[in-house]
PDB file of C-alpha atoms in Angstrom:
ATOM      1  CA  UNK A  29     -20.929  -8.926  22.708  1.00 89.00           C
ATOM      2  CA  UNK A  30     -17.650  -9.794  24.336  1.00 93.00           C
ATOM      3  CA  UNK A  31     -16.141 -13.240  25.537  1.00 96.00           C
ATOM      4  CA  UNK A  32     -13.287 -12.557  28.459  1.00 96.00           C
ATOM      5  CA  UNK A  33     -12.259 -14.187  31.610  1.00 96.00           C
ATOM      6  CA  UNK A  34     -12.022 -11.248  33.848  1.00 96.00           C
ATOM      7  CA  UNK A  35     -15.000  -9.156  34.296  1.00 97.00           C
ATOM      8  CA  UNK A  36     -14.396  -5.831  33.504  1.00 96.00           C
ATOM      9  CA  UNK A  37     -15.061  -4.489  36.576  1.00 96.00           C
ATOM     10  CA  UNK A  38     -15.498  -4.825  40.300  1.00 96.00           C
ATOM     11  CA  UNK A  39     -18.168  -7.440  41.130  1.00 94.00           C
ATOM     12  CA  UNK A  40     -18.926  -6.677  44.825  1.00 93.00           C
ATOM     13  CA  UNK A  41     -16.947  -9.720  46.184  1.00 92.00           C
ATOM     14  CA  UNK A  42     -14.697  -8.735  48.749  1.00 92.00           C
ATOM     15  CA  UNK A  43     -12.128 -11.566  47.936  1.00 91.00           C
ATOM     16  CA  UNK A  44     -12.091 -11.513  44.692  1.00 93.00           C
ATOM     17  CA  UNK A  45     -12.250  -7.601  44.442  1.00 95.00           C
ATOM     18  CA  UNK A  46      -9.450  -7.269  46.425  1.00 93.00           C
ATOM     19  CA  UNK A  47      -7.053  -9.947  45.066  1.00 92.00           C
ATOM     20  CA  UNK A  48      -8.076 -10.957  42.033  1.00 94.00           C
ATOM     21  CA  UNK A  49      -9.984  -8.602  39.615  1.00 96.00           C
ATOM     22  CA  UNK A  50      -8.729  -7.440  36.184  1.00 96.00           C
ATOM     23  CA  UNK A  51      -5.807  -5.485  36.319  1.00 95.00           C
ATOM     24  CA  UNK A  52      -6.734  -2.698  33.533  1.00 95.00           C
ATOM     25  CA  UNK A  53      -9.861  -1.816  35.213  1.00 96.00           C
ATOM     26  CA  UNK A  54      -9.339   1.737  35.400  1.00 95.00           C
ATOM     27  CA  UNK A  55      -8.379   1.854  31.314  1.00 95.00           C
ATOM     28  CA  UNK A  56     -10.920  -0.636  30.226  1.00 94.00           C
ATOM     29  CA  UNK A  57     -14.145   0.216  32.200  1.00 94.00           C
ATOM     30  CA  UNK A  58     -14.213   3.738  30.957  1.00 94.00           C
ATOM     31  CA  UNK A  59     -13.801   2.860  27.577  1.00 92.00           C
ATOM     32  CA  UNK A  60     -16.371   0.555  27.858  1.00 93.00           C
ATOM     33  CA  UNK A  61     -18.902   2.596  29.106  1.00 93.00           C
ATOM     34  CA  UNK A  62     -18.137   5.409  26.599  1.00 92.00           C
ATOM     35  CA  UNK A  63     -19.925   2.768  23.685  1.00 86.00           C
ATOM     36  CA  UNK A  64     -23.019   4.014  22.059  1.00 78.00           C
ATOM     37  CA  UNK A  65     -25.524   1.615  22.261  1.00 82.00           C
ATOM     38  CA  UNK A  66     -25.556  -2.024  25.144  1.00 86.00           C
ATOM     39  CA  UNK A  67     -22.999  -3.820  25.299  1.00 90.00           C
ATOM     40  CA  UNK A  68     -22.887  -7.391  27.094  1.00 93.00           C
ATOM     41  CA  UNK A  69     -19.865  -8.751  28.601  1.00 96.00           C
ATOM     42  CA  UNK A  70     -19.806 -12.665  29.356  1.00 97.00           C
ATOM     43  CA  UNK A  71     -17.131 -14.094  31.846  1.00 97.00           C
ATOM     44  CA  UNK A  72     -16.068 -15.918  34.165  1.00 93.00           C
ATOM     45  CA  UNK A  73     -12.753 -16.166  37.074  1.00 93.00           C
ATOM     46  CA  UNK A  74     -15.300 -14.863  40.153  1.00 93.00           C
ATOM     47  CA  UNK A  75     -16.406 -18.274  40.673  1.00 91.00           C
ATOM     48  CA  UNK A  76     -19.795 -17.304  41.211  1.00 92.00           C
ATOM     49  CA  UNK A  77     -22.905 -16.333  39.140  1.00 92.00           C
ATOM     50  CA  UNK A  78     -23.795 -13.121  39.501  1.00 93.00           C
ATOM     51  CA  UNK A  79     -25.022 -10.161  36.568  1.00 95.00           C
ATOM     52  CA  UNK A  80     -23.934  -6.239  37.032  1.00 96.00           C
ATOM     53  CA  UNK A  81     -25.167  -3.126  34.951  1.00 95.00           C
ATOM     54  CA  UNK A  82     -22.833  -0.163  34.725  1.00 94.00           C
ATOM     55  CA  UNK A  83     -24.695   2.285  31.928  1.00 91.00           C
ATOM     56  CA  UNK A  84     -25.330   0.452  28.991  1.00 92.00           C
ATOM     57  CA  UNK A  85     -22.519  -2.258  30.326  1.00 94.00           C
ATOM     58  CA  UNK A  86     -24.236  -5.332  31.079  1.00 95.00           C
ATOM     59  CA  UNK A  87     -21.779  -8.169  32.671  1.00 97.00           C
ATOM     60  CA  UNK A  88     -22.469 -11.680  33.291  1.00 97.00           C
ATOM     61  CA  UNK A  89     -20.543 -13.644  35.150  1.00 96.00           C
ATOM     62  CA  UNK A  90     -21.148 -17.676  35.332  1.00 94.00           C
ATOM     63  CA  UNK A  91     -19.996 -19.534  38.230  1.00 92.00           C
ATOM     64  CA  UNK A  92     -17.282 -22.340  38.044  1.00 89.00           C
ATOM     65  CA  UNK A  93     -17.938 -25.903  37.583  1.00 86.00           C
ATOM     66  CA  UNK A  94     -14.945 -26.818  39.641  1.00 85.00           C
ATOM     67  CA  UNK A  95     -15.052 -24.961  42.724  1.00 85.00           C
ATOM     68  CA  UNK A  96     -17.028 -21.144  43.962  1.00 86.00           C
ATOM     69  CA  UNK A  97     -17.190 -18.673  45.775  1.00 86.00           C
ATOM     70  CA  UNK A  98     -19.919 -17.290  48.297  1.00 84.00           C
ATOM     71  CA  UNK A  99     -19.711 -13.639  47.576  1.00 82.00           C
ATOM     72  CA  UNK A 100     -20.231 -11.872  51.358  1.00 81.00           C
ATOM     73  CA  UNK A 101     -16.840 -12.737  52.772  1.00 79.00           C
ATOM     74  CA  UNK A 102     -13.675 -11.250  52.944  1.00 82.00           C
ATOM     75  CA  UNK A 103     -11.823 -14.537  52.779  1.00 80.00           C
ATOM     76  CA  UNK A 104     -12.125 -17.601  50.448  1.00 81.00           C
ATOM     77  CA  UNK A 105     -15.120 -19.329  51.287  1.00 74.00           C
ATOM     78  CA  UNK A 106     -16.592 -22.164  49.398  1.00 73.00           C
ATOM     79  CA  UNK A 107     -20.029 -22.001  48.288  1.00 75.00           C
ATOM     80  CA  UNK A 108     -21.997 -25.534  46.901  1.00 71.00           C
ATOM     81  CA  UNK A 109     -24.645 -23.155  44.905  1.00 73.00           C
ATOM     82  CA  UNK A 110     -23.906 -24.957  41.670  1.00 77.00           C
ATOM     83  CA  UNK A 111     -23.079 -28.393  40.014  1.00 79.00           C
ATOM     84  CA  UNK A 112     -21.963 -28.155  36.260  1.00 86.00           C
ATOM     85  CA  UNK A 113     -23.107 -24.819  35.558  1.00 91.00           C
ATOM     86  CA  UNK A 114     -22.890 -23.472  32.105  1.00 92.00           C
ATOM     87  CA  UNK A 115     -25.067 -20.022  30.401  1.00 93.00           C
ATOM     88  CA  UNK A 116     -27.170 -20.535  27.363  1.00 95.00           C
ATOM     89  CA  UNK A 117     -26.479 -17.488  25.092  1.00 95.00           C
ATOM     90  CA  UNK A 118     -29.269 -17.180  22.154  1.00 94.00           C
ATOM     91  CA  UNK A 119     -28.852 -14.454  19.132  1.00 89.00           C
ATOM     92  CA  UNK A 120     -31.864 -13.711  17.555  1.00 91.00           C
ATOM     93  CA  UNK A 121     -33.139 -11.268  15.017  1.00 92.00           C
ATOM     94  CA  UNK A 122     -31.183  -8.836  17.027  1.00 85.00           C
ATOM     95  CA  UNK A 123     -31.716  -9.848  20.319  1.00 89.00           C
ATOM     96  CA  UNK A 124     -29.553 -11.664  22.831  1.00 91.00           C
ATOM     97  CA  UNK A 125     -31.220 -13.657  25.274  1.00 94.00           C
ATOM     98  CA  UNK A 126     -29.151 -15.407  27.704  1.00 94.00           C
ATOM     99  CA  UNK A 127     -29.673 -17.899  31.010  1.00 95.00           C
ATOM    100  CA  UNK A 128     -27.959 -19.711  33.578  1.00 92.00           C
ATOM    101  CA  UNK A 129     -28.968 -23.376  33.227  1.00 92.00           C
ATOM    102  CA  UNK A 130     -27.066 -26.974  34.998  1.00 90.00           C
ATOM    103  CA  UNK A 131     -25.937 -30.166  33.308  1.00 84.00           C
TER     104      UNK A 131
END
């Protein structure tokens, strides 16, 4: 399990993608996917809520309580999706469980 603000890879928003996403993508993504067993990324800086699977890479990313993003456009546009979002993350005999829940 692994806490960062940038997700790890490209999300499939077109604004942030371009503009915004983690720098070291190209060194940290492969050496991420090279791990032998799941491994579960939780972040945020996409201003939106949205979960990817690369492999065994599993990334979550939970939207901002400030201010998001509607993922389809090219350019900044605000999205109202969520008020005071925050992701439950429950450890377990072994097993994460995780969900996106609102104050």
């Amino acid at each position: 399990v692994v806490f960062m603000h940038y997700p790890p890879l490209y999300a499939g928003c077109p604004y942030m993608d371009r503009g915004h996403a983690f720098s070291d993508i190209d060194t940290l993504l492969p050496a991420l996917l090279r791990a032998n067993r799941p491994s579960y990324i939780f972040c945020g800086h996409y201003h939106m809520a949205r979960t990817l699977n690369s492999g065994a890479l599993r990334v979550h990313i939970t939207p901002s309580p400030y201010m998001n993003i509607d993922p389809a456009y090219r350019e900044r546009v605000a999205s109202d999706l969520y008020r005071r979002p925050y992701r439950e993350i429950t450890l377990h005999e072994g097993k994460m469980e995780e969900r996106l829940l609102e104050a």
